[in-house]
Amino acid sequence: MFVASRAPSLKTVLLASGVVLTLAMGVRHGFGFWLQPISQANGWTRETYSLALALQNLLWGAFGPFAGMAADRYGTMRVVVVGAFSYMAGLVWMALVKDPTLFVLGSGVFIGLGLACTAFGAVSGIIGRVAPVEKRSWAFGISGAASSFGQFLMMPVEQQLISAVGWQTAFYVLAGLVVLLMVPMAFHLREPAVEHGAGPQQSVREAMREAVGNRSFLFLVAGYFVCGFQLVFIGVHMPAYLKDKGIASPGVAVMALALIGLFNIFGSYYAGKLGGRFPKRYLLSAVYFTRAVVIGLFLLAPLTPYSVYVFAAAIGFIWLSTVPLTNGIIAGIFGVKHMSMLAGVVFFSHQVGSFIGVWLAGYLFAKLGSYDIVWGIAIGLSVMAGLINLPINERAIERGALKAA
């Protein structure tokens, strides 16, 4: 029941993991719509809800290497099923719990674990193992596009749910949707039992030691921190930022976040496709430098609904384009045996950045009444990440008797 007799086809893996990623990332990207209604209903400042989302992102990253390790060892299917039920529990928890401390801790643990088991890190291993080497970067791009489609699809759905049935019932509906769709898809991600070939085999500890001692891996870790800081800050605080600046219509924020998802479908796909033809490190650097320019122009331009839409489209094209490039570099350097675990380690840095970005924005807004400093930090970090990725060495590691897959 839990182990397949043969490996699933690449098409099956991309379709099944695509549905899982669409839900996991789509639901998560809409959490910003609950910031104001939950805060107002419970009498909280924005810092409380921001801290809850910050903890979700941090624990998502902390659980990520272990979820990836479990997926590599026990199979992606089992991990996704656990994640679906944890995600459901977290959504119900956010609907019911009114104590701020319990809200922050419970939603952080349940949603964090749910995302760790259903998002990029958990499914990257099976994609890397099933996809031929020449199609690997493209396959990672397809998975990134699926998560972006989820954002495009779920933004208006979540906003309309909140308007139609209230913010609490909206959580219940999403909780049911997550379990009813993710669990059946998980059964299409079954793999054959791992067969170890003759000769030395690299252990988890050896793989981790090798990666941490590799300079290029550490550069990826540092760059991903910046990616997380920027994305979660913008995704969570954009609706409130626009309202503070006089764009009160919630439809503008919904359209902006949907445009980010729509344009990132193309951005992720073409990043993966280009990653198969050009050095991925240069493409990563270009993504980060471009983000700095796009954010700077957005802040300098007069703020109107149309400037918001242009910004959303531009930042959306480079939103998750880092994912196929980063995962492609990891697979190329270290092979795919421990792919999910190593992707989870890098992603932990992404989520540390997410934690700091979403919490710092809420904290500074509570203290200063403005997001200006956070926007400035986002630009500076972008330039730093662009420089850090340039010296990455993408060549596969030679291990003597062990060769990179």
PDB file of C-alpha atoms in Angstrom, residues 59-336:
ATOM      1  CA  LEU A  59       9.191  26.197  12.120  1.00  0.00           C
ATOM      2  CA  TRP A  60       8.451  25.372   8.490  1.00  0.00           C
ATOM      3  CA  GLY A  61      12.148  25.827   7.931  1.00  0.00           C
ATOM      4  CA  ALA A  62      13.180  24.036  11.140  1.00  0.00           C
ATOM      5  CA  PHE A  63      11.033  20.990  10.335  1.00  0.00           C
ATOM      6  CA  GLY A  64      12.121  21.077   6.687  1.00  0.00           C
ATOM      7  CA  PRO A  65      15.389  19.087   6.901  1.00  0.00           C
ATOM      8  CA  PHE A  66      13.689  16.386   8.974  1.00  0.00           C
ATOM      9  CA  ALA A  67      10.703  16.201   6.631  1.00  0.00           C
ATOM     10  CA  GLY A  68      13.137  15.967   3.724  1.00  0.00           C
ATOM     11  CA  MET A  69      15.139  13.278   5.504  1.00  0.00           C
ATOM     12  CA  ALA A  70      11.946  11.296   6.116  1.00  0.00           C
ATOM     13  CA  ALA A  71      10.881  11.707   2.484  1.00  0.00           C
ATOM     14  CA  ASP A  72      14.274  10.467   1.265  1.00  0.00           C
ATOM     15  CA  ARG A  73      14.196   7.476   3.600  1.00  0.00           C
ATOM     16  CA  TYR A  74      10.533   6.486   4.003  1.00  0.00           C
ATOM     17  CA  GLY A  75       8.954   7.947   0.878  1.00  0.00           C
ATOM     18  CA  THR A  76       7.308  11.198  -0.133  1.00  0.00           C
ATOM     19  CA  MET A  77       3.791   9.759   0.164  1.00  0.00           C
ATOM     20  CA  ARG A  78       3.950   9.224   3.930  1.00  0.00           C
ATOM     21  CA  VAL A  79       5.380  12.683   4.530  1.00  0.00           C
ATOM     22  CA  VAL A  80       2.705  14.421   2.447  1.00  0.00           C
ATOM     23  CA  VAL A  81      -0.111  12.596   4.275  1.00  0.00           C
ATOM     24  CA  VAL A  82       1.277  13.683   7.660  1.00  0.00           C
ATOM     25  CA  GLY A  83       1.626  17.218   6.350  1.00  0.00           C
ATOM     26  CA  ALA A  84      -1.953  17.362   5.063  1.00  0.00           C
ATOM     27  CA  PHE A  85      -3.436  16.491   8.450  1.00  0.00           C
ATOM     28  CA  SER A  86      -1.084  18.833  10.294  1.00  0.00           C
ATOM     29  CA  TYR A  87      -2.001  21.652   7.893  1.00  0.00           C
ATOM     30  CA  MET A  88      -5.701  20.968   8.512  1.00  0.00           C
ATOM     31  CA  ALA A  89      -5.187  21.061  12.290  1.00  0.00           C
ATOM     32  CA  GLY A  90      -3.362  24.383  12.007  1.00  0.00           C
ATOM     33  CA  LEU A  91      -6.140  26.027  10.025  1.00  0.00           C
ATOM     34  CA  VAL A  92      -8.762  24.868  12.522  1.00  0.00           C
ATOM     35  CA  TRP A  93      -6.547  26.086  15.365  1.00  0.00           C
ATOM     36  CA  MET A  94      -6.299  29.562  13.820  1.00  0.00           C
ATOM     37  CA  ALA A  95     -10.082  29.699  13.571  1.00  0.00           C
ATOM     38  CA  LEU A  96     -10.784  28.677  17.176  1.00  0.00           C
ATOM     39  CA  VAL A  97      -8.001  29.867  19.499  1.00  0.00           C
ATOM     40  CA  LYS A  98      -8.270  33.369  20.932  1.00  0.00           C
ATOM     41  CA  ASP A  99      -5.454  33.388  23.477  1.00  0.00           C
ATOM     42  CA  PRO A 100      -2.576  35.181  21.722  1.00  0.00           C
ATOM     43  CA  THR A 101       0.188  32.957  23.119  1.00  0.00           C
ATOM     44  CA  LEU A 102      -1.609  29.718  22.261  1.00  0.00           C
ATOM     45  CA  PHE A 103      -2.558  31.106  18.857  1.00  0.00           C
ATOM     46  CA  VAL A 104       1.050  31.907  18.023  1.00  0.00           C
ATOM     47  CA  LEU A 105       2.480  28.614  19.309  1.00  0.00           C
ATOM     48  CA  GLY A 106      -0.190  26.236  18.002  1.00  0.00           C
ATOM     49  CA  SER A 107      -0.526  27.716  14.543  1.00  0.00           C
ATOM     50  CA  GLY A 108       3.244  27.916  14.313  1.00  0.00           C
ATOM     51  CA  VAL A 109       3.731  24.222  15.055  1.00  0.00           C
ATOM     52  CA  PHE A 110       0.817  22.807  13.023  1.00  0.00           C
ATOM     53  CA  ILE A 111       1.142  25.036   9.948  1.00  0.00           C
ATOM     54  CA  GLY A 112       4.931  24.926  10.086  1.00  0.00           C
ATOM     55  CA  LEU A 113       4.958  21.119  10.100  1.00  0.00           C
ATOM     56  CA  GLY A 114       2.231  20.982   7.467  1.00  0.00           C
ATOM     57  CA  LEU A 115       4.191  23.181   5.075  1.00  0.00           C
ATOM     58  CA  ALA A 116       7.459  21.354   5.736  1.00  0.00           C
ATOM     59  CA  CYS A 117       5.788  18.107   4.670  1.00  0.00           C
ATOM     60  CA  THR A 118       3.876  19.404   1.648  1.00  0.00           C
ATOM     61  CA  ALA A 119       5.973  22.181   0.086  1.00  0.00           C
ATOM     62  CA  PHE A 120       9.174  22.305  -1.977  1.00  0.00           C
ATOM     63  CA  GLY A 121      11.592  20.507   0.319  1.00  0.00           C
ATOM     64  CA  ALA A 122       9.426  17.435   0.780  1.00  0.00           C
ATOM     65  CA  VAL A 123       8.694  16.889  -2.918  1.00  0.00           C
ATOM     66  CA  SER A 124      12.001  18.021  -4.425  1.00  0.00           C
ATOM     67  CA  GLY A 125      13.649  14.655  -3.796  1.00  0.00           C
ATOM     68  CA  ILE A 126      11.152  12.576  -5.759  1.00  0.00           C
ATOM     69  CA  ILE A 127      11.197  15.088  -8.610  1.00  0.00           C
ATOM     70  CA  GLY A 128      14.993  14.978  -8.714  1.00  0.00           C
ATOM     71  CA  ARG A 129      15.039  11.170  -8.622  1.00  0.00           C
ATOM     72  CA  VAL A 130      12.404  10.672 -11.320  1.00  0.00           C
ATOM     73  CA  ALA A 131      13.452  13.423 -13.738  1.00  0.00           C
ATOM     74  CA  PRO A 132      16.330  12.687 -16.151  1.00  0.00           C
ATOM     75  CA  VAL A 133      19.372  14.881 -15.521  1.00  0.00           C
ATOM     76  CA  GLU A 134      18.774  16.910 -18.673  1.00  0.00           C
ATOM     77  CA  LYS A 135      15.176  17.659 -17.592  1.00  0.00           C
ATOM     78  CA  ARG A 136      15.784  18.149 -13.877  1.00  0.00           C
ATOM     79  CA  SER A 137      15.990  21.947 -13.843  1.00  0.00           C
ATOM     80  CA  TRP A 138      12.911  22.135 -16.085  1.00  0.00           C
ATOM     81  CA  ALA A 139      11.004  19.781 -13.757  1.00  0.00           C
ATOM     82  CA  PHE A 140      11.862  21.942 -10.750  1.00  0.00           C
ATOM     83  CA  GLY A 141      10.590  24.915 -12.744  1.00  0.00           C
ATOM     84  CA  ILE A 142       7.283  23.146 -13.352  1.00  0.00           C
ATOM     85  CA  SER A 143       6.870  22.495  -9.618  1.00  0.00           C
ATOM     86  CA  GLY A 144       7.605  26.147  -8.909  1.00  0.00           C
ATOM     87  CA  ALA A 145       5.004  27.164 -11.482  1.00  0.00           C
ATOM     88  CA  ALA A 146       2.447  24.919  -9.748  1.00  0.00           C
ATOM     89  CA  SER A 147       2.954  26.696  -6.450  1.00  0.00           C
ATOM     90  CA  SER A 148       2.601  30.025  -8.229  1.00  0.00           C
ATOM     91  CA  PHE A 149      -0.607  28.875  -9.868  1.00  0.00           C
ATOM     92  CA  GLY A 150      -1.839  28.110  -6.357  1.00  0.00           C
ATOM     93  CA  GLN A 151      -1.226  31.679  -5.329  1.00  0.00           C
ATOM     94  CA  PHE A 152      -2.993  32.989  -8.424  1.00  0.00           C
ATOM     95  CA  LEU A 153      -5.916  30.614  -7.889  1.00  0.00           C
ATOM     96  CA  MET A 154      -6.305  30.845  -4.120  1.00  0.00           C
ATOM     97  CA  MET A 155      -5.927  34.609  -3.569  1.00  0.00           C
ATOM     98  CA  PRO A 156      -9.387  35.543  -4.870  1.00  0.00           C
ATOM     99  CA  VAL A 157     -10.897  32.340  -3.452  1.00  0.00           C
ATOM    100  CA  GLU A 158      -9.695  33.112   0.069  1.00  0.00           C
ATOM    101  CA  GLN A 159     -10.689  36.766  -0.058  1.00  0.00           C
ATOM    102  CA  GLN A 160     -14.163  35.842  -1.326  1.00  0.00           C
ATOM    103  CA  LEU A 161     -14.523  33.154   1.337  1.00  0.00           C
ATOM    104  CA  ILE A 162     -13.750  35.670   4.078  1.00  0.00           C
ATOM    105  CA  SER A 163     -16.280  38.119   2.613  1.00  0.00           C
ATOM    106  CA  ALA A 164     -18.981  35.492   2.054  1.00  0.00           C
ATOM    107  CA  VAL A 165     -18.825  33.283   5.158  1.00  0.00           C
ATOM    108  CA  GLY A 166     -16.541  35.117   7.592  1.00  0.00           C
ATOM    109  CA  TRP A 167     -12.899  34.597   8.457  1.00  0.00           C
ATOM    110  CA  GLN A 168     -13.495  31.656  10.836  1.00  0.00           C
ATOM    111  CA  THR A 169     -15.631  29.586   8.452  1.00  0.00           C
ATOM    112  CA  ALA A 170     -13.160  30.343   5.667  1.00  0.00           C
ATOM    113  CA  PHE A 171     -10.501  28.529   7.697  1.00  0.00           C
ATOM    114  CA  TYR A 172     -12.781  25.479   8.084  1.00  0.00           C
ATOM    115  CA  VAL A 173     -13.450  25.325   4.354  1.00  0.00           C
ATOM    116  CA  LEU A 174      -9.757  25.485   3.538  1.00  0.00           C
ATOM    117  CA  ALA A 175      -8.940  22.832   6.154  1.00  0.00           C
ATOM    118  CA  GLY A 176     -11.344  20.410   4.500  1.00  0.00           C
ATOM    119  CA  LEU A 177     -10.046  21.244   1.045  1.00  0.00           C
ATOM    120  CA  VAL A 178      -6.441  20.556   2.064  1.00  0.00           C
ATOM    121  CA  VAL A 179      -7.144  17.042   3.358  1.00  0.00           C
ATOM    122  CA  LEU A 180      -9.616  16.004   0.665  1.00  0.00           C
ATOM    123  CA  LEU A 181      -7.260  16.903  -2.180  1.00  0.00           C
ATOM    124  CA  MET A 182      -3.774  16.373  -0.782  1.00  0.00           C
ATOM    125  CA  VAL A 183      -4.206  12.874   0.631  1.00  0.00           C
ATOM    126  CA  PRO A 184      -5.375  11.244  -2.641  1.00  0.00           C
ATOM    127  CA  MET A 185      -2.540  12.977  -4.511  1.00  0.00           C
ATOM    128  CA  ALA A 186      -0.015  11.622  -2.011  1.00  0.00           C
ATOM    129  CA  PHE A 187      -0.743   8.048  -3.132  1.00  0.00           C
ATOM    130  CA  HIS A 188       0.531   8.948  -6.595  1.00  0.00           C
ATOM    131  CA  LEU A 189       3.900   9.837  -5.060  1.00  0.00           C
ATOM    132  CA  ARG A 190       4.780   6.312  -3.905  1.00  0.00           C
ATOM    133  CA  GLU A 191       8.247   5.075  -4.800  1.00  0.00           C
ATOM    134  CA  PRO A 192       9.886   1.652  -4.795  1.00  0.00           C
ATOM    135  CA  ALA A 193      11.851   0.687  -1.694  1.00  0.00           C
ATOM    136  CA  VAL A 194      15.343   2.115  -1.781  1.00  0.00           C
ATOM    137  CA  GLU A 195      17.900  -0.353  -3.110  1.00  0.00           C
ATOM    138  CA  HIS A 196      21.482   0.277  -2.106  1.00  0.00           C
ATOM    139  CA  GLY A 197      24.075  -0.590  -4.677  1.00  0.00           C
ATOM    140  CA  ALA A 198      27.377  -2.256  -3.991  1.00  0.00           C
ATOM    141  CA  GLY A 199      30.215  -0.234  -2.526  1.00  0.00           C
ATOM    142  CA  PRO A 200      30.349   2.603  -0.004  1.00  0.00           C
ATOM    143  CA  GLN A 201      27.116   4.442   0.714  1.00  0.00           C
ATOM    144  CA  GLN A 202      26.970   8.024   1.941  1.00  0.00           C
ATOM    145  CA  SER A 203      25.135   8.352   5.256  1.00  0.00           C
ATOM    146  CA  VAL A 204      22.914  11.255   6.274  1.00  0.00           C
ATOM    147  CA  ARG A 205      25.610  12.539   8.612  1.00  0.00           C
ATOM    148  CA  GLU A 206      28.257  12.341   5.897  1.00  0.00           C
ATOM    149  CA  ALA A 207      25.990  14.118   3.425  1.00  0.00           C
ATOM    150  CA  MET A 208      25.306  16.885   5.918  1.00  0.00           C
ATOM    151  CA  ARG A 209      28.972  17.291   6.805  1.00  0.00           C
ATOM    152  CA  GLU A 210      29.907  17.428   3.146  1.00  0.00           C
ATOM    153  CA  ALA A 211      27.296  20.101   2.375  1.00  0.00           C
ATOM    154  CA  VAL A 212      28.075  22.312   5.371  1.00  0.00           C
ATOM    155  CA  GLY A 213      31.771  22.196   4.472  1.00  0.00           C
ATOM    156  CA  ASN A 214      31.069  23.265   0.890  1.00  0.00           C
ATOM    157  CA  ARG A 215      31.437  27.005   0.256  1.00  0.00           C
ATOM    158  CA  SER A 216      28.910  27.053  -2.583  1.00  0.00           C
ATOM    159  CA  PHE A 217      26.276  25.413  -0.377  1.00  0.00           C
ATOM    160  CA  LEU A 218      26.799  28.112   2.244  1.00  0.00           C
ATOM    161  CA  PHE A 219      26.382  30.793  -0.424  1.00  0.00           C
ATOM    162  CA  LEU A 220      23.035  29.233  -1.374  1.00  0.00           C
ATOM    163  CA  VAL A 221      22.029  29.251   2.287  1.00  0.00           C
ATOM    164  CA  ALA A 222      22.847  32.958   2.616  1.00  0.00           C
ATOM    165  CA  GLY A 223      21.030  33.897  -0.587  1.00  0.00           C
ATOM    166  CA  TYR A 224      17.914  31.986   0.375  1.00  0.00           C
ATOM    167  CA  PHE A 225      17.719  33.971   3.640  1.00  0.00           C
ATOM    168  CA  VAL A 226      17.228  37.109   1.582  1.00  0.00           C
ATOM    169  CA  CYS A 227      14.597  35.456  -0.603  1.00  0.00           C
ATOM    170  CA  GLY A 228      12.544  34.492   2.445  1.00  0.00           C
ATOM    171  CA  PHE A 229      12.821  37.941   4.030  1.00  0.00           C
ATOM    172  CA  GLN A 230      11.495  39.680   0.937  1.00  0.00           C
ATOM    173  CA  LEU A 231       8.751  37.295  -0.119  1.00  0.00           C
ATOM    174  CA  VAL A 232       6.978  36.876   3.196  1.00  0.00           C
ATOM    175  CA  PHE A 233       7.227  40.550   4.095  1.00  0.00           C
ATOM    176  CA  ILE A 234       5.587  41.521   0.801  1.00  0.00           C
ATOM    177  CA  GLY A 235       3.059  38.678   0.786  1.00  0.00           C
ATOM    178  CA  VAL A 236       1.791  39.256   4.324  1.00  0.00           C
ATOM    179  CA  HIS A 237       2.049  43.031   4.733  1.00  0.00           C
ATOM    180  CA  MET A 238       1.154  44.225   1.229  1.00  0.00           C
ATOM    181  CA  PRO A 239      -2.645  44.428   1.862  1.00  0.00           C
ATOM    182  CA  ALA A 240      -2.143  46.445   5.051  1.00  0.00           C
ATOM    183  CA  TYR A 241       0.551  48.624   3.423  1.00  0.00           C
ATOM    184  CA  LEU A 242      -1.745  49.572   0.570  1.00  0.00           C
ATOM    185  CA  LYS A 243      -4.601  50.381   2.931  1.00  0.00           C
ATOM    186  CA  ASP A 244      -2.307  52.554   5.052  1.00  0.00           C
ATOM    187  CA  LYS A 245      -1.268  54.462   1.930  1.00  0.00           C
ATOM    188  CA  GLY A 246      -4.858  55.246   0.983  1.00  0.00           C
ATOM    189  CA  ILE A 247      -5.683  52.379  -1.376  1.00  0.00           C
ATOM    190  CA  ALA A 248      -8.541  51.090   0.734  1.00  0.00           C
ATOM    191  CA  SER A 249     -10.200  48.761  -1.773  1.00  0.00           C
ATOM    192  CA  PRO A 250      -9.321  45.151  -0.847  1.00  0.00           C
ATOM    193  CA  GLY A 251      -9.701  44.264  -4.512  1.00  0.00           C
ATOM    194  CA  VAL A 252      -6.410  46.018  -5.327  1.00  0.00           C
ATOM    195  CA  ALA A 253      -4.478  43.878  -2.843  1.00  0.00           C
ATOM    196  CA  VAL A 254      -6.236  40.732  -4.063  1.00  0.00           C
ATOM    197  CA  MET A 255      -5.406  41.551  -7.665  1.00  0.00           C
ATOM    198  CA  ALA A 256      -1.801  42.390  -6.764  1.00  0.00           C
ATOM    199  CA  LEU A 257      -1.205  39.099  -4.964  1.00  0.00           C
ATOM    200  CA  ALA A 258      -2.975  37.199  -7.733  1.00  0.00           C
ATOM    201  CA  LEU A 259      -0.767  38.900 -10.337  1.00  0.00           C
ATOM    202  CA  ILE A 260       2.307  37.886  -8.365  1.00  0.00           C
ATOM    203  CA  GLY A 261       1.132  34.293  -8.577  1.00  0.00           C
ATOM    204  CA  LEU A 262       0.165  34.543 -12.242  1.00  0.00           C
ATOM    205  CA  PHE A 263       3.452  36.031 -13.437  1.00  0.00           C
ATOM    206  CA  ASN A 264       5.487  33.716 -11.266  1.00  0.00           C
ATOM    207  CA  ILE A 265       4.014  30.763 -13.156  1.00  0.00           C
ATOM    208  CA  PHE A 266       5.964  32.010 -16.159  1.00  0.00           C
ATOM    209  CA  GLY A 267       8.938  33.156 -14.104  1.00  0.00           C
ATOM    210  CA  SER A 268       9.413  29.790 -12.386  1.00  0.00           C
ATOM    211  CA  TYR A 269       8.943  27.862 -15.612  1.00  0.00           C
ATOM    212  CA  TYR A 270      11.446  29.899 -17.599  1.00  0.00           C
ATOM    213  CA  ALA A 271      13.922  30.025 -14.709  1.00  0.00           C
ATOM    214  CA  GLY A 272      13.918  26.225 -14.706  1.00  0.00           C
ATOM    215  CA  LYS A 273      14.185  26.092 -18.487  1.00  0.00           C
ATOM    216  CA  LEU A 274      17.026  28.614 -18.639  1.00  0.00           C
ATOM    217  CA  GLY A 275      18.748  26.817 -15.776  1.00  0.00           C
ATOM    218  CA  GLY A 276      19.254  23.873 -18.102  1.00  0.00           C
ATOM    219  CA  ARG A 277      21.100  26.059 -20.627  1.00  0.00           C
ATOM    220  CA  PHE A 278      23.009  28.712 -18.646  1.00  0.00           C
ATOM    221  CA  PRO A 279      24.971  28.767 -15.374  1.00  0.00           C
ATOM    222  CA  LYS A 280      22.377  28.807 -12.611  1.00  0.00           C
ATOM    223  CA  ARG A 281      24.505  30.989 -10.331  1.00  0.00           C
ATOM    224  CA  TYR A 282      24.387  33.862 -12.803  1.00  0.00           C
ATOM    225  CA  LEU A 283      20.640  33.525 -13.186  1.00  0.00           C
ATOM    226  CA  LEU A 284      20.240  33.570  -9.389  1.00  0.00           C
ATOM    227  CA  SER A 285      22.327  36.723  -9.100  1.00  0.00           C
ATOM    228  CA  ALA A 286      20.280  38.366 -11.841  1.00  0.00           C
ATOM    229  CA  VAL A 287      17.076  37.548  -9.962  1.00  0.00           C
ATOM    230  CA  TYR A 288      18.294  39.224  -6.765  1.00  0.00           C
ATOM    231  CA  PHE A 289      19.701  42.307  -8.498  1.00  0.00           C
ATOM    232  CA  THR A 290      16.435  42.693 -10.414  1.00  0.00           C
ATOM    233  CA  ARG A 291      14.424  42.516  -7.202  1.00  0.00           C
ATOM    234  CA  ALA A 292      16.386  45.452  -5.792  1.00  0.00           C
ATOM    235  CA  VAL A 293      15.601  47.515  -8.895  1.00  0.00           C
ATOM    236  CA  VAL A 294      11.903  46.565  -8.961  1.00  0.00           C
ATOM    237  CA  ILE A 295      11.372  47.388  -5.269  1.00  0.00           C
ATOM    238  CA  GLY A 296      13.246  50.671  -5.591  1.00  0.00           C
ATOM    239  CA  LEU A 297      11.179  51.786  -8.584  1.00  0.00           C
ATOM    240  CA  PHE A 298       7.957  50.820  -6.792  1.00  0.00           C
ATOM    241  CA  LEU A 299       8.842  53.026  -3.830  1.00  0.00           C
ATOM    242  CA  LEU A 300       9.869  55.951  -6.037  1.00  0.00           C
ATOM    243  CA  ALA A 301       6.804  55.879  -8.304  1.00  0.00           C
ATOM    244  CA  PRO A 302       3.489  57.513  -7.323  1.00  0.00           C
ATOM    245  CA  LEU A 303       1.364  54.888  -5.580  1.00  0.00           C
ATOM    246  CA  THR A 304      -1.754  54.102  -7.613  1.00  0.00           C
ATOM    247  CA  PRO A 305      -3.619  50.860  -8.302  1.00  0.00           C
ATOM    248  CA  TYR A 306      -1.880  50.678 -11.675  1.00  0.00           C
ATOM    249  CA  SER A 307       1.606  51.120 -10.204  1.00  0.00           C
ATOM    250  CA  VAL A 308       0.753  48.373  -7.707  1.00  0.00           C
ATOM    251  CA  TYR A 309      -0.261  46.051 -10.547  1.00  0.00           C
ATOM    252  CA  VAL A 310       2.933  46.779 -12.505  1.00  0.00           C
ATOM    253  CA  PHE A 311       5.013  46.118  -9.383  1.00  0.00           C
ATOM    254  CA  ALA A 312       3.116  42.883  -8.693  1.00  0.00           C
ATOM    255  CA  ALA A 313       3.669  41.623 -12.228  1.00  0.00           C
ATOM    256  CA  ALA A 314       7.368  42.497 -12.178  1.00  0.00           C
ATOM    257  CA  ILE A 315       8.126  41.079  -8.732  1.00  0.00           C
ATOM    258  CA  GLY A 316       5.922  38.083  -9.519  1.00  0.00           C
ATOM    259  CA  PHE A 317       8.054  37.105 -12.504  1.00  0.00           C
ATOM    260  CA  ILE A 318      11.039  36.720 -10.152  1.00  0.00           C
ATOM    261  CA  TRP A 319       9.063  35.646  -7.070  1.00  0.00           C
ATOM    262  CA  LEU A 320       9.927  31.938  -6.821  1.00  0.00           C
ATOM    263  CA  SER A 321      12.297  31.707  -9.752  1.00  0.00           C
ATOM    264  CA  THR A 322      15.034  31.125  -7.165  1.00  0.00           C
ATOM    265  CA  VAL A 323      13.567  27.699  -6.307  1.00  0.00           C
ATOM    266  CA  PRO A 324      14.293  25.676  -9.489  1.00  0.00           C
ATOM    267  CA  LEU A 325      17.716  27.311  -9.782  1.00  0.00           C
ATOM    268  CA  THR A 326      18.681  26.621  -6.171  1.00  0.00           C
ATOM    269  CA  ASN A 327      17.380  23.051  -6.194  1.00  0.00           C
ATOM    270  CA  GLY A 328      19.074  22.476  -9.534  1.00  0.00           C
ATOM    271  CA  ILE A 329      22.426  23.576  -8.128  1.00  0.00           C
ATOM    272  CA  ILE A 330      22.007  21.337  -5.060  1.00  0.00           C
ATOM    273  CA  ALA A 331      21.182  18.300  -7.219  1.00  0.00           C
ATOM    274  CA  GLY A 332      24.038  19.059  -9.596  1.00  0.00           C
ATOM    275  CA  ILE A 333      26.658  19.394  -6.849  1.00  0.00           C
ATOM    276  CA  PHE A 334      25.584  16.708  -4.384  1.00  0.00           C
ATOM    277  CA  GLY A 335      23.358  14.307  -6.350  1.00  0.00           C
ATOM    278  CA  VAL A 336      19.791  13.299  -5.516  1.00  0.00           C
TER     279      VAL A 336
END
